[in-house]
XYZ file of N, CA and C in Angstrom:
393
model
N -40.287 -35.074 -56.100
C -39.156 -35.981 -56.116
C -38.343 -35.711 -57.381
N -37.052 -35.562 -57.220
C -36.137 -35.394 -58.346
C -35.408 -36.716 -58.541
N -35.314 -37.149 -59.787
C -34.563 -38.366 -60.083
C -33.520 -38.061 -61.144
N -32.506 -38.912 -61.175
C -31.473 -38.744 -62.179
C -30.745 -40.043 -62.415
N -29.963 -40.065 -63.474
C -29.221 -41.270 -63.814
C -28.084 -40.939 -64.765
N -27.208 -41.914 -64.918
C -26.090 -41.780 -65.843
C -26.554 -42.075 -67.270
N -25.666 -41.898 -68.231
C -25.971 -42.106 -69.641
C -26.415 -43.532 -69.944
N -25.740 -44.522 -69.344
C -26.098 -45.921 -69.632
C -27.262 -46.411 -68.772
N -27.706 -45.630 -67.787
C -28.847 -45.991 -66.952
C -28.546 -46.959 -65.829
N -27.273 -47.275 -65.617
C -26.901 -48.249 -64.580
C -26.876 -47.658 -63.178
N -26.627 -46.346 -63.073
C -26.584 -45.678 -61.766
C -27.739 -44.679 -61.720
N -28.574 -44.809 -60.676
C -29.756 -43.955 -60.541
C -29.827 -43.386 -59.131
N -30.373 -42.176 -59.033
C -30.535 -41.538 -57.725
C -31.890 -40.849 -57.619
N -32.269 -40.547 -56.371
C -33.471 -39.761 -56.078
C -33.127 -38.722 -55.023
N -33.805 -37.588 -55.127
C -33.632 -36.510 -54.155
C -35.017 -36.081 -53.693
N -35.233 -36.117 -52.394
C -36.527 -35.727 -51.821
C -36.489 -34.311 -51.274
N -35.672 -33.466 -51.863
C -35.631 -32.045 -51.508
C -35.358 -31.255 -52.775
N -35.272 -29.962 -52.648
C -35.086 -29.097 -53.807
C -33.604 -28.933 -54.154
N -33.370 -28.582 -55.396
C -32.037 -28.161 -55.817
C -31.962 -26.645 -55.689
N -30.790 -26.143 -55.323
C -30.584 -24.709 -55.130
C -29.220 -24.316 -55.704
N -29.005 -23.020 -55.831
C -27.708 -22.459 -56.235
C -27.175 -23.063 -57.536
N -28.013 -23.107 -58.540
C -27.589 -23.638 -59.841
C -26.605 -22.673 -60.486
N -25.508 -23.247 -60.996
C -24.492 -22.415 -61.613
C -23.751 -23.204 -62.688
N -23.091 -22.438 -63.521
C -22.249 -23.042 -64.546
C -20.845 -22.489 -64.355
N -19.891 -23.388 -64.203
C -18.499 -22.994 -64.037
C -17.779 -23.225 -65.355
N -17.033 -22.235 -65.798
C -16.357 -22.290 -67.087
C -14.842 -22.411 -66.946
N -14.349 -22.807 -65.771
C -12.899 -22.930 -65.565
C -12.356 -24.136 -66.349
N -11.060 -24.168 -66.536
C -10.448 -25.242 -67.323
C -10.633 -26.608 -66.674
N -10.666 -26.672 -65.353
C -10.864 -27.950 -64.663
C -12.267 -28.503 -64.924
N -13.285 -27.657 -64.859
C -14.657 -28.112 -65.117
C -14.837 -28.496 -66.579
N -14.190 -27.781 -67.490
C -14.276 -28.172 -68.900
C -13.748 -29.589 -69.091
N -12.655 -29.919 -68.410
C -12.087 -31.273 -68.515
C -13.001 -32.301 -67.837
N -13.450 -32.011 -66.617
C -14.254 -32.966 -65.841
C -15.606 -33.264 -66.494
N -16.160 -32.279 -67.182
C -17.493 -32.438 -67.757
C -17.470 -32.535 -69.283
N -16.275 -32.540 -69.865
C -16.085 -32.678 -71.316
C -16.952 -31.721 -72.123
N -16.952 -30.460 -71.723
C -17.767 -29.482 -72.425
C -17.342 -28.073 -72.089
N -18.246 -27.128 -72.291
C -17.964 -25.719 -72.033
C -17.773 -25.447 -70.542
N -18.231 -26.339 -69.712
C -18.108 -26.177 -68.263
C -19.083 -27.102 -67.572
N -19.342 -26.806 -66.327
C -20.277 -27.622 -65.561
C -21.619 -26.913 -65.441
N -22.668 -27.676 -65.338
C -23.999 -27.176 -64.985
C -24.363 -27.991 -63.750
N -24.452 -27.333 -62.610
C -24.435 -28.000 -61.327
C -25.361 -27.283 -60.356
N -26.010 -28.030 -59.477
C -26.838 -27.410 -58.439
C -26.637 -28.164 -57.130
N -26.710 -27.437 -56.039
C -26.594 -28.034 -54.710
C -27.938 -28.604 -54.273
N -27.879 -29.524 -53.331
C -29.085 -30.132 -52.770
C -29.403 -29.399 -51.471
N -30.632 -28.887 -51.336
C -30.972 -28.095 -50.145
C -30.863 -28.920 -48.863
N -31.203 -30.193 -48.910
C -31.088 -31.100 -47.768
C -30.323 -32.344 -48.218
N -28.989 -32.319 -48.160
C -28.204 -33.454 -48.666
C -28.570 -34.813 -48.060
N -29.100 -34.826 -46.852
C -29.479 -36.102 -46.240
C -30.657 -36.756 -46.967
N -31.343 -36.002 -47.848
C -32.484 -36.530 -48.577
C -32.112 -37.018 -49.983
N -30.815 -37.180 -50.219
C -30.316 -37.784 -51.450
C -30.109 -39.271 -51.202
N -30.471 -40.104 -52.200
C -30.179 -41.538 -52.048
C -29.912 -42.171 -53.409
N -28.975 -43.115 -53.393
C -28.709 -43.917 -54.584
C -29.784 -44.989 -54.676
N -30.443 -45.124 -55.803
C -31.510 -46.092 -56.013
C -30.956 -47.373 -56.621
N -29.975 -47.209 -57.490
C -29.443 -48.356 -58.221
C -28.002 -48.059 -58.648
N -27.160 -49.074 -58.636
C -25.818 -48.968 -59.187
C -24.772 -48.311 -58.328
N -25.033 -48.153 -57.042
C -24.064 -47.506 -56.154
C -22.683 -48.155 -56.263
N -22.648 -49.466 -56.488
C -21.381 -50.196 -56.609
C -20.645 -49.877 -57.913
N -21.311 -49.181 -58.837
C -20.679 -48.806 -60.103
C -20.110 -47.386 -60.076
N -20.133 -46.753 -58.900
C -19.597 -45.397 -58.773
C -18.094 -45.426 -58.560
N -17.446 -44.453 -59.135
C -16.032 -44.226 -58.878
C -15.906 -42.786 -58.399
N -14.951 -42.527 -57.518
C -14.770 -41.197 -56.953
C -13.413 -40.645 -57.346
N -13.414 -39.401 -57.775
C -12.174 -38.686 -58.045
C -12.103 -37.528 -57.064
N -11.103 -37.535 -56.194
C -10.926 -36.464 -55.212
C -10.287 -35.259 -55.890
N -10.995 -34.146 -55.890
C -10.472 -32.925 -56.495
C -9.657 -32.116 -55.489
N -10.003 -32.246 -54.234
C -9.293 -31.617 -53.115
C -9.367 -32.615 -51.958
N -8.776 -32.280 -50.843
C -8.693 -33.222 -49.719
C -10.036 -33.844 -49.340
N -11.077 -33.036 -49.162
C -12.368 -33.596 -48.752
C -13.459 -33.411 -49.810
N -13.106 -32.924 -50.976
C -14.061 -32.688 -52.056
C -13.785 -33.623 -53.222
N -14.825 -33.977 -53.958
C -14.621 -34.825 -55.120
C -15.829 -34.908 -56.025
N -15.664 -35.680 -57.082
C -16.727 -35.946 -58.041
C -16.945 -37.443 -58.105
N -18.192 -37.848 -58.322
C -18.480 -39.258 -58.507
C -19.059 -39.462 -59.893
N -18.648 -40.568 -60.518
C -19.087 -40.851 -61.871
C -19.300 -42.342 -62.058
N -20.037 -42.688 -63.105
C -20.323 -44.086 -63.426
C -19.087 -44.727 -64.045
N -18.688 -45.878 -63.511
C -17.526 -46.609 -64.035
C -17.783 -47.147 -65.441
N -19.045 -47.380 -65.788
C -19.361 -47.983 -67.093
C -19.380 -46.971 -68.227
N -20.066 -45.842 -68.026
C -20.214 -44.886 -69.127
C -19.464 -43.580 -68.904
N -18.990 -43.335 -67.692
C -18.196 -42.136 -67.415
C -18.976 -40.891 -67.060
N -20.291 -40.971 -66.971
C -21.097 -39.797 -66.648
C -20.750 -39.257 -65.267
N -20.399 -37.968 -65.206
C -20.208 -37.300 -63.917
C -21.593 -37.013 -63.357
N -21.870 -37.535 -62.145
C -23.208 -37.452 -61.567
C -23.342 -36.442 -60.440
N -22.308 -36.352 -59.593
C -22.477 -35.530 -58.400
C -21.144 -35.063 -57.846
N -21.257 -34.113 -56.947
C -20.113 -33.649 -56.172
C -20.281 -34.129 -54.747
N -19.164 -34.466 -54.113
C -19.215 -34.937 -52.729
C -18.319 -34.075 -51.850
N -18.696 -34.001 -50.598
C -17.870 -33.405 -49.552
C -17.805 -34.438 -48.447
N -16.600 -34.960 -48.199
C -16.485 -36.107 -47.311
C -17.156 -37.279 -47.993
N -18.135 -37.861 -47.330
C -18.898 -38.962 -47.931
C -20.318 -38.552 -48.294
N -20.594 -37.250 -48.257
C -21.939 -36.749 -48.488
C -22.067 -36.139 -49.880
N -23.087 -36.543 -50.621
C -23.393 -35.919 -51.903
C -23.991 -34.554 -51.600
N -23.356 -33.482 -52.089
C -23.869 -32.140 -51.792
C -24.539 -31.481 -52.993
N -24.352 -32.054 -54.185
C -24.978 -31.490 -55.367
C -24.890 -32.435 -56.530
N -25.668 -32.143 -57.575
C -25.703 -33.013 -58.754
C -25.479 -32.202 -60.021
N -25.026 -32.919 -61.051
C -24.902 -32.305 -62.368
C -26.302 -32.202 -62.970
N -26.631 -31.043 -63.491
C -27.982 -30.840 -64.004
C -28.260 -31.706 -65.222
N -27.237 -32.066 -65.978
C -27.424 -32.926 -67.135
C -27.823 -34.346 -66.783
N -27.594 -34.755 -65.532
C -27.963 -36.112 -65.117
C -29.383 -36.191 -64.561
N -30.028 -35.052 -64.364
C -31.386 -35.019 -63.811
C -32.391 -35.394 -64.893
N -33.358 -36.238 -64.536
C -34.463 -36.587 -65.432
C -35.522 -35.499 -65.349
N -35.908 -34.945 -66.474
C -36.969 -33.930 -66.480
C -36.484 -32.579 -65.980
N -37.419 -31.785 -65.502
C -37.153 -30.424 -65.044
C -36.550 -30.454 -63.642
N -35.340 -29.938 -63.460
C -34.731 -29.962 -62.134
C -35.315 -28.918 -61.167
N -36.159 -28.030 -61.679
C -36.775 -27.021 -60.817
C -35.895 -25.820 -60.536
N -34.773 -25.708 -61.233
C -33.879 -24.558 -61.087
C -33.394 -24.117 -62.462
N -32.935 -22.895 -62.532
C -32.291 -22.333 -63.714
C -30.880 -21.909 -63.304
N -29.974 -21.844 -64.244
C -28.627 -21.354 -63.959
C -28.738 -19.929 -63.422
N -28.222 -19.703 -62.213
C -28.287 -18.396 -61.560
C -27.063 -17.544 -61.837
N -25.946 -18.195 -62.174
C -24.713 -17.457 -62.399
C -23.714 -18.298 -63.181
N -22.865 -17.614 -63.913
C -21.752 -18.229 -64.621
C -20.488 -17.766 -63.916
N -19.662 -18.723 -63.476
C -18.452 -18.369 -62.754
C -17.200 -18.771 -63.539
N -16.110 -18.112 -63.233
C -14.821 -18.305 -63.900
C -14.920 -18.103 -65.413
N -15.726 -17.110 -65.781
C -15.899 -16.754 -67.187
C -14.591 -16.177 -67.745
N -13.744 -15.628 -66.888
C -12.462 -15.074 -67.330
C -11.549 -16.112 -67.950
N -11.797 -17.383 -67.666
C -10.950 -18.436 -68.249
C -11.757 -19.391 -69.130
N -12.905 -18.933 -69.620
C -13.722 -19.798 -70.472
C -12.993 -20.099 -71.779
N -13.424 -21.167 -72.436
C -12.838 -21.554 -73.715
C -13.144 -20.488 -74.770
N -12.234 -20.257 -75.707
C -12.475 -19.229 -76.724
C -13.671 -19.535 -77.619
N -14.079 -20.794 -77.710
C -15.227 -21.165 -78.544
C -16.550 -21.133 -77.785
N -16.508 -20.818 -76.483
C -17.698 -20.811 -75.625
C -18.398 -19.464 -75.714
N -19.665 -19.470 -76.142
C -20.471 -18.251 -76.195
C -21.629 -18.431 -75.233
N -21.595 -17.710 -74.128
C -22.575 -17.870 -73.056
C -23.822 -17.060 -73.379
N -24.971 -17.715 -73.327
C -26.234 -17.033 -73.573
C -27.025 -16.890 -72.282
N -28.194 -16.348 -72.397
C -29.070 -16.199 -71.238
C -28.802 -14.916 -70.462
N -29.566 -14.745 -69.411
C -29.522 -13.512 -68.628
C -28.777 -13.638 -67.301
N -28.318 -14.826 -66.957
C -27.643 -15.022 -65.666
C -26.356 -14.201 -65.619
N -26.076 -13.586 -64.463
C -24.855 -12.791 -64.344
C -23.602 -13.637 -64.539
N -22.573 -12.981 -65.057
C -21.295 -13.639 -65.320
C -20.220 -13.021 -64.437
N -19.398 -13.889 -63.834
C -18.317 -13.438 -62.961
C -16.983 -13.926 -63.504
N -15.994 -13.048 -63.514
C -14.665 -13.391 -64.010
C -14.093 -14.572 -63.236
N -14.299 -14.571 -61.923
C -13.871 -15.677 -61.073
C -15.092 -16.173 -60.311
N -14.961 -16.399 -59.006
C -16.101 -16.819 -58.185
C -17.071 -15.660 -58.019
N -18.330 -15.976 -57.779
C -19.334 -14.929 -57.544
C -18.982 -14.173 -56.274
N -19.332 -12.922 -56.252
C -19.023 -12.070 -55.097
C -20.037 -12.254 -54.002
């Protein structure tokens, strides 16, 4: 079981499946949305096995595209997950409690990373989206 929560602890979730496709996006939009060098994000292998445990009423949604968006805690601002339609399809790795069971597999949009961002590790880096 994977669990996670926001910074203030008011919004909590559980996932009864594995996380997959962990990646870090370094585009300017992710830097703004995650207030850092980029996003650290993984998809849920079985999205139907995601559930909000506490604080669902404290979520706010920002639509990034017509059917895609991000959800975050209204109280502390923590970005918790990505949605497609009304389905949570992935979570921010920083919101996971303990070991998420995945490692960053790739860095994407490295061509537009911040000049102060120095990427470490062995994961492949792609100028734009992974091929």
